[in-house]
PDB file of C-alpha atoms in Angstrom:
ATOM      1  CA  MET A1054      54.828  33.034 -46.628  1.00  0.00           C
ATOM      2  CA  ALA A1055      52.579  36.015 -46.031  1.00  0.00           C
ATOM      3  CA  ARG A1056      52.794  37.882 -42.772  1.00  0.00           C
ATOM      4  CA  THR A1057      49.791  38.978 -40.783  1.00  0.00           C
ATOM      5  CA  PRO A1058      49.298  42.693 -40.005  1.00  0.00           C
ATOM      6  CA  ARG A1059      50.152  41.960 -36.348  1.00  0.00           C
ATOM      7  CA  GLU A1060      53.475  40.346 -37.331  1.00  0.00           C
ATOM      8  CA  LEU A1061      54.281  43.271 -39.619  1.00  0.00           C
ATOM      9  CA  LYS A1062      53.505  45.749 -36.846  1.00  0.00           C
ATOM     10  CA  ARG A1063      55.814  43.921 -34.431  1.00  0.00           C
ATOM     11  CA  SER A1064      58.725  43.625 -36.878  1.00  0.00           C
ATOM     12  CA  TYR A1065      58.949  47.151 -38.331  1.00  0.00           C
ATOM     13  CA  PRO A1066      60.437  50.093 -36.425  1.00  0.00           C
ATOM     14  CA  LEU A1067      58.168  52.930 -35.352  1.00  0.00           C
ATOM     15  CA  PRO A1068      58.615  56.330 -37.017  1.00  0.00           C
ATOM     16  CA  VAL A1069      59.844  59.051 -34.647  1.00  0.00           C
ATOM     17  CA  TYR A1070      57.492  61.759 -35.887  1.00  0.00           C
ATOM     18  CA  ASN A1071      54.461  60.322 -34.074  1.00  0.00           C
ATOM     19  CA  TYR A1072      54.924  61.249 -30.412  1.00  0.00           C
ATOM     20  CA  ARG A1073      53.089  63.005 -27.612  1.00  0.00           C
ATOM     21  CA  VAL A1074      54.446  65.196 -24.775  1.00  0.00           C
ATOM     22  CA  VAL A1075      52.488  65.512 -21.526  1.00  0.00           C
ATOM     23  CA  VAL A1076      53.600  67.960 -18.819  1.00  0.00           C
ATOM     24  CA  GLU A1077      51.786  67.520 -15.488  1.00  0.00           C
ATOM     25  CA  GLY A1078      48.740  66.051 -17.237  1.00  0.00           C
ATOM     26  CA  GLU A1079      48.570  68.738 -19.952  1.00  0.00           C
ATOM     27  CA  THR A1080      49.353  67.659 -23.527  1.00  0.00           C
ATOM     28  CA  MET A1081      51.744  70.075 -25.247  1.00  0.00           C
ATOM     29  CA  SER A1082      52.879  70.223 -28.865  1.00  0.00           C
ATOM     30  CA  PHE A1083      56.584  70.247 -29.640  1.00  0.00           C
ATOM     31  CA  SER A1084      58.243  69.893 -33.023  1.00  0.00           C
ATOM     32  CA  ARG A1085      61.384  68.313 -31.579  1.00  0.00           C
ATOM     33  CA  VAL A1086      62.524  66.668 -28.338  1.00  0.00           C
ATOM     34  CA  THR A1087      66.202  65.827 -27.854  1.00  0.00           C
ATOM     35  CA  GLY A1088      68.479  64.589 -25.097  1.00  0.00           C
ATOM     36  CA  ILE A1089      66.389  61.981 -23.264  1.00  0.00           C
ATOM     37  CA  LYS A1090      68.751  59.433 -21.753  1.00  0.00           C
ATOM     38  CA  LEU A1091      69.340  57.426 -18.611  1.00  0.00           C
ATOM     39  CA  ALA A1092      72.678  58.032 -16.925  1.00  0.00           C
ATOM     40  CA  TYR A1093      74.132  57.447 -13.472  1.00  0.00           C
ATOM     41  CA  ASP A1094      76.919  59.320 -11.750  1.00  0.00           C
ATOM     42  CA  THR A1095      79.739  57.077 -10.644  1.00  0.00           C
ATOM     43  CA  VAL A1096      81.603  57.581  -7.406  1.00  0.00           C
ATOM     44  CA  THR A1097      84.992  55.971  -6.849  1.00  0.00           C
ATOM     45  CA  TYR A1098      86.240  55.744  -3.279  1.00  0.00           C
ATOM     46  CA  ARG A1099      88.615  53.906  -0.944  1.00  0.00           C
ATOM     47  CA  HIS A1100      87.403  52.239   2.201  1.00  0.00           C
ATOM     48  CA  GLY A1101      88.687  50.475   5.303  1.00  0.00           C
ATOM     49  CA  LEU A1102      88.595  46.973   3.801  1.00  0.00           C
ATOM     50  CA  SER A1103      90.609  47.855   0.710  1.00  0.00           C
ATOM     51  CA  PHE A1104      93.189  45.163   1.518  1.00  0.00           C
ATOM     52  CA  LEU A1105      90.447  42.522   0.973  1.00  0.00           C
ATOM     53  CA  GLU A1106      88.428  43.963  -1.875  1.00  0.00           C
ATOM     54  CA  GLY A1107      90.964  46.043  -3.758  1.00  0.00           C
ATOM     55  CA  GLU A1108      91.975  49.661  -3.594  1.00  0.00           C
ATOM     56  CA  ARG A1109      88.882  51.234  -5.070  1.00  0.00           C
ATOM     57  CA  MET A1110      85.178  50.638  -5.282  1.00  0.00           C
ATOM     58  CA  GLN A1111      82.683  52.208  -7.624  1.00  0.00           C
ATOM     59  CA  THR A1112      78.988  52.762  -7.134  1.00  0.00           C
ATOM     60  CA  PHE A1113      76.500  53.660  -9.842  1.00  0.00           C
ATOM     61  CA  ASP A1114      73.434  54.408  -7.755  1.00  0.00           C
ATOM     62  CA  PHE A1115      73.299  58.159  -8.103  1.00  0.00           C
ATOM     63  CA  ASP A1116      70.745  59.397 -10.604  1.00  0.00           C
ATOM     64  CA  SER A1117      72.343  62.340 -12.399  1.00  0.00           C
ATOM     65  CA  PHE A1118      70.749  65.446 -13.873  1.00  0.00           C
ATOM     66  CA  PHE A1119      70.960  65.865 -17.643  1.00  0.00           C
ATOM     67  CA  SER A1120      69.733  68.327 -20.209  1.00  0.00           C
ATOM     68  CA  VAL A1121      66.679  67.783 -22.431  1.00  0.00           C
ATOM     69  CA  THR A1122      65.640  70.300 -25.093  1.00  0.00           C
ATOM     70  CA  PHE A1123      62.089  70.849 -26.339  1.00  0.00           C
ATOM     71  CA  GLU A1124      61.479  72.903 -29.466  1.00  0.00           C
ATOM     72  CA  ARG A1125      58.158  74.126 -30.781  1.00  0.00           C
ATOM     73  CA  GLY A1126      56.782  76.473 -33.376  1.00  0.00           C
ATOM     74  CA  MET A1127      55.136  79.520 -31.874  1.00  0.00           C
ATOM     75  CA  ALA A1128      51.418  79.895 -32.622  1.00  0.00           C
ATOM     76  CA  LEU A1129      48.934  82.455 -31.355  1.00  0.00           C
ATOM     77  CA  GLY A1130      46.285  79.933 -30.376  1.00  0.00           C
ATOM     78  CA  ALA A1131      48.640  77.644 -28.469  1.00  0.00           C
ATOM     79  CA  THR A1132      49.041  79.646 -25.235  1.00  0.00           C
ATOM     80  CA  PRO A1133      52.376  81.247 -26.163  1.00  0.00           C
ATOM     81  CA  LEU A1134      53.315  82.165 -22.584  1.00  0.00           C
ATOM     82  CA  VAL A1135      52.930  78.725 -20.977  1.00  0.00           C
ATOM     83  CA  LEU A1136      56.662  77.926 -21.246  1.00  0.00           C
ATOM     84  CA  TYR A1137      57.557  81.353 -19.892  1.00  0.00           C
ATOM     85  CA  ALA A1138      55.218  80.775 -16.934  1.00  0.00           C
ATOM     86  CA  TRP A1139      56.926  77.425 -16.218  1.00  0.00           C
ATOM     87  CA  MET A1140      60.315  79.102 -16.349  1.00  0.00           C
ATOM     88  CA  ARG A1141      59.216  81.880 -13.953  1.00  0.00           C
ATOM     89  CA  ALA A1142      57.618  79.405 -11.518  1.00  0.00           C
ATOM     90  CA  LYS A1143      60.998  77.694 -10.892  1.00  0.00           C
ATOM     91  CA  GLU A1144      59.276  74.432 -10.068  1.00  0.00           C
ATOM     92  CA  SER A1145      59.827  70.786 -10.886  1.00  0.00           C
ATOM     93  CA  ARG A1146      57.229  69.115 -13.090  1.00  0.00           C
ATOM     94  CA  GLY A1147      56.630  65.607 -14.331  1.00  0.00           C
ATOM     95  CA  VAL A1148      57.006  65.042 -18.074  1.00  0.00           C
ATOM     96  CA  GLU A1149      56.054  62.085 -20.271  1.00  0.00           C
ATOM     97  CA  VAL A1150      57.171  61.611 -23.868  1.00  0.00           C
ATOM     98  CA  SER A1151      55.299  58.791 -25.607  1.00  0.00           C
ATOM     99  CA  LEU A1152      56.130  57.228 -28.951  1.00  0.00           C
ATOM    100  CA  CYS A1153      52.820  56.360 -30.601  1.00  0.00           C
ATOM    101  CA  ASP A1154      51.662  53.886 -33.216  1.00  0.00           C
ATOM    102  CA  GLU A1155      49.642  54.685 -36.338  1.00  0.00           C
ATOM    103  CA  LYS A1156      46.435  54.980 -34.270  1.00  0.00           C
ATOM    104  CA  GLY A1157      47.990  57.508 -31.880  1.00  0.00           C
ATOM    105  CA  GLU A1158      48.162  55.004 -29.017  1.00  0.00           C
ATOM    106  CA  SER A1159      51.213  55.048 -26.790  1.00  0.00           C
ATOM    107  CA  VAL A1160      53.633  52.169 -27.402  1.00  0.00           C
ATOM    108  CA  ILE A1161      56.545  53.242 -25.197  1.00  0.00           C
ATOM    109  CA  THR A1162      56.720  56.139 -22.745  1.00  0.00           C
ATOM    110  CA  TRP A1163      59.711  57.884 -21.219  1.00  0.00           C
ATOM    111  CA  LYS A1164      58.578  59.255 -17.847  1.00  0.00           C
ATOM    112  CA  ILE A1165      60.633  62.024 -16.257  1.00  0.00           C
ATOM    113  CA  ALA A1166      59.889  62.513 -12.566  1.00  0.00           C
ATOM    114  CA  HIS A1167      61.625  65.865 -12.110  1.00  0.00           C
ATOM    115  CA  ALA A1168      62.009  68.440 -14.890  1.00  0.00           C
ATOM    116  CA  VAL A1169      63.070  72.006 -14.135  1.00  0.00           C
ATOM    117  CA  ALA A1170      63.046  74.686 -16.851  1.00  0.00           C
ATOM    118  CA  VAL A1171      66.451  76.383 -16.891  1.00  0.00           C
ATOM    119  CA  LYS A1172      66.608  78.143 -20.252  1.00  0.00           C
ATOM    120  CA  LEU A1173      64.066  79.553 -22.695  1.00  0.00           C
ATOM    121  CA  GLU A1174      65.322  80.795 -26.069  1.00  0.00           C
ATOM    122  CA  ALA A1175      63.308  83.088 -28.305  1.00  0.00           C
ATOM    123  CA  PRO A1176      63.152  82.382 -32.042  1.00  0.00           C
ATOM    124  CA  THR A1177      65.793  83.782 -34.372  1.00  0.00           C
ATOM    125  CA  PHE A1178      64.477  86.962 -35.949  1.00  0.00           C
ATOM    126  CA  ASP A1179      65.538  87.432 -39.585  1.00  0.00           C
ATOM    127  CA  ALA A1180      63.652  89.717 -41.982  1.00  0.00           C
ATOM    128  CA  SER A1181      65.127  87.973 -45.046  1.00  0.00           C
ATOM    129  CA  SER A1182      63.807  84.547 -44.019  1.00  0.00           C
ATOM    130  CA  ASN A1183      60.397  82.895 -44.095  1.00  0.00           C
ATOM    131  CA  GLU A1184      61.154  80.144 -41.560  1.00  0.00           C
ATOM    132  CA  VAL A1185      58.795  79.189 -38.750  1.00  0.00           C
ATOM    133  CA  ALA A1186      59.394  80.870 -35.372  1.00  0.00           C
ATOM    134  CA  ILE A1187      60.823  78.142 -33.126  1.00  0.00           C
ATOM    135  CA  GLU A1188      61.305  78.607 -29.384  1.00  0.00           C
ATOM    136  CA  ARG A1189      63.556  76.297 -27.369  1.00  0.00           C
ATOM    137  CA  LEU A1190      63.086  75.203 -23.778  1.00  0.00           C
ATOM    138  CA  GLU A1191      65.979  73.549 -21.988  1.00  0.00           C
ATOM    139  CA  LEU A1192      65.220  71.394 -18.963  1.00  0.00           C
ATOM    140  CA  GLN A1193      67.417  69.818 -16.330  1.00  0.00           C
ATOM    141  CA  VAL A1194      65.830  66.449 -15.605  1.00  0.00           C
ATOM    142  CA  ARG A1195      66.284  63.365 -13.454  1.00  0.00           C
ATOM    143  CA  GLY A1196      64.284  60.343 -12.431  1.00  0.00           C
ATOM    144  CA  LEU A1197      63.764  58.707 -15.828  1.00  0.00           C
ATOM    145  CA  SER A1198      61.723  55.536 -16.150  1.00  0.00           C
ATOM    146  CA  ILE A1199      60.510  53.761 -19.270  1.00  0.00           C
ATOM    147  CA  ALA A1200      57.161  52.017 -19.663  1.00  0.00           C
ATOM    148  CA  GLY A1201      55.899  50.138 -22.685  1.00  0.00           C
ATOM    149  CA  GLU A1202      53.531  47.467 -23.851  1.00  0.00           C
ATOM    150  CA  SER A1203      54.493  43.906 -23.061  1.00  0.00           C
TER     151      SER A1203
END
């Protein structure tokens, strides 16, 4: 039984190389994004009704900060100081990372409400190498939500 193109599209996984990063409405190019996750801090405590409900209770409502790393190749025409300016501004920005289909349309988007740049690493300089100059930006983020097509 032959499958239609729509059925094939729905049954095969998306490749991870086709993604888009948007920071405060500005599309930025990165060669690698790692560390996006959703995690909650847990708090264990005792309370006055412990004889009824047990000794300890746990809550999972606290959105925790976690580290996300963006890497990109440095290029002269790609505003090389934009990450440095973000780092110096010491401000929280909204970030969206979208996984796209073959047409470049967003299929699923990870939206980060608060991203603060905490570390910017220069490329490794090595005269005996011909590798691309990669800079790394580390963010502390929280407030992750995920949106996708239904």
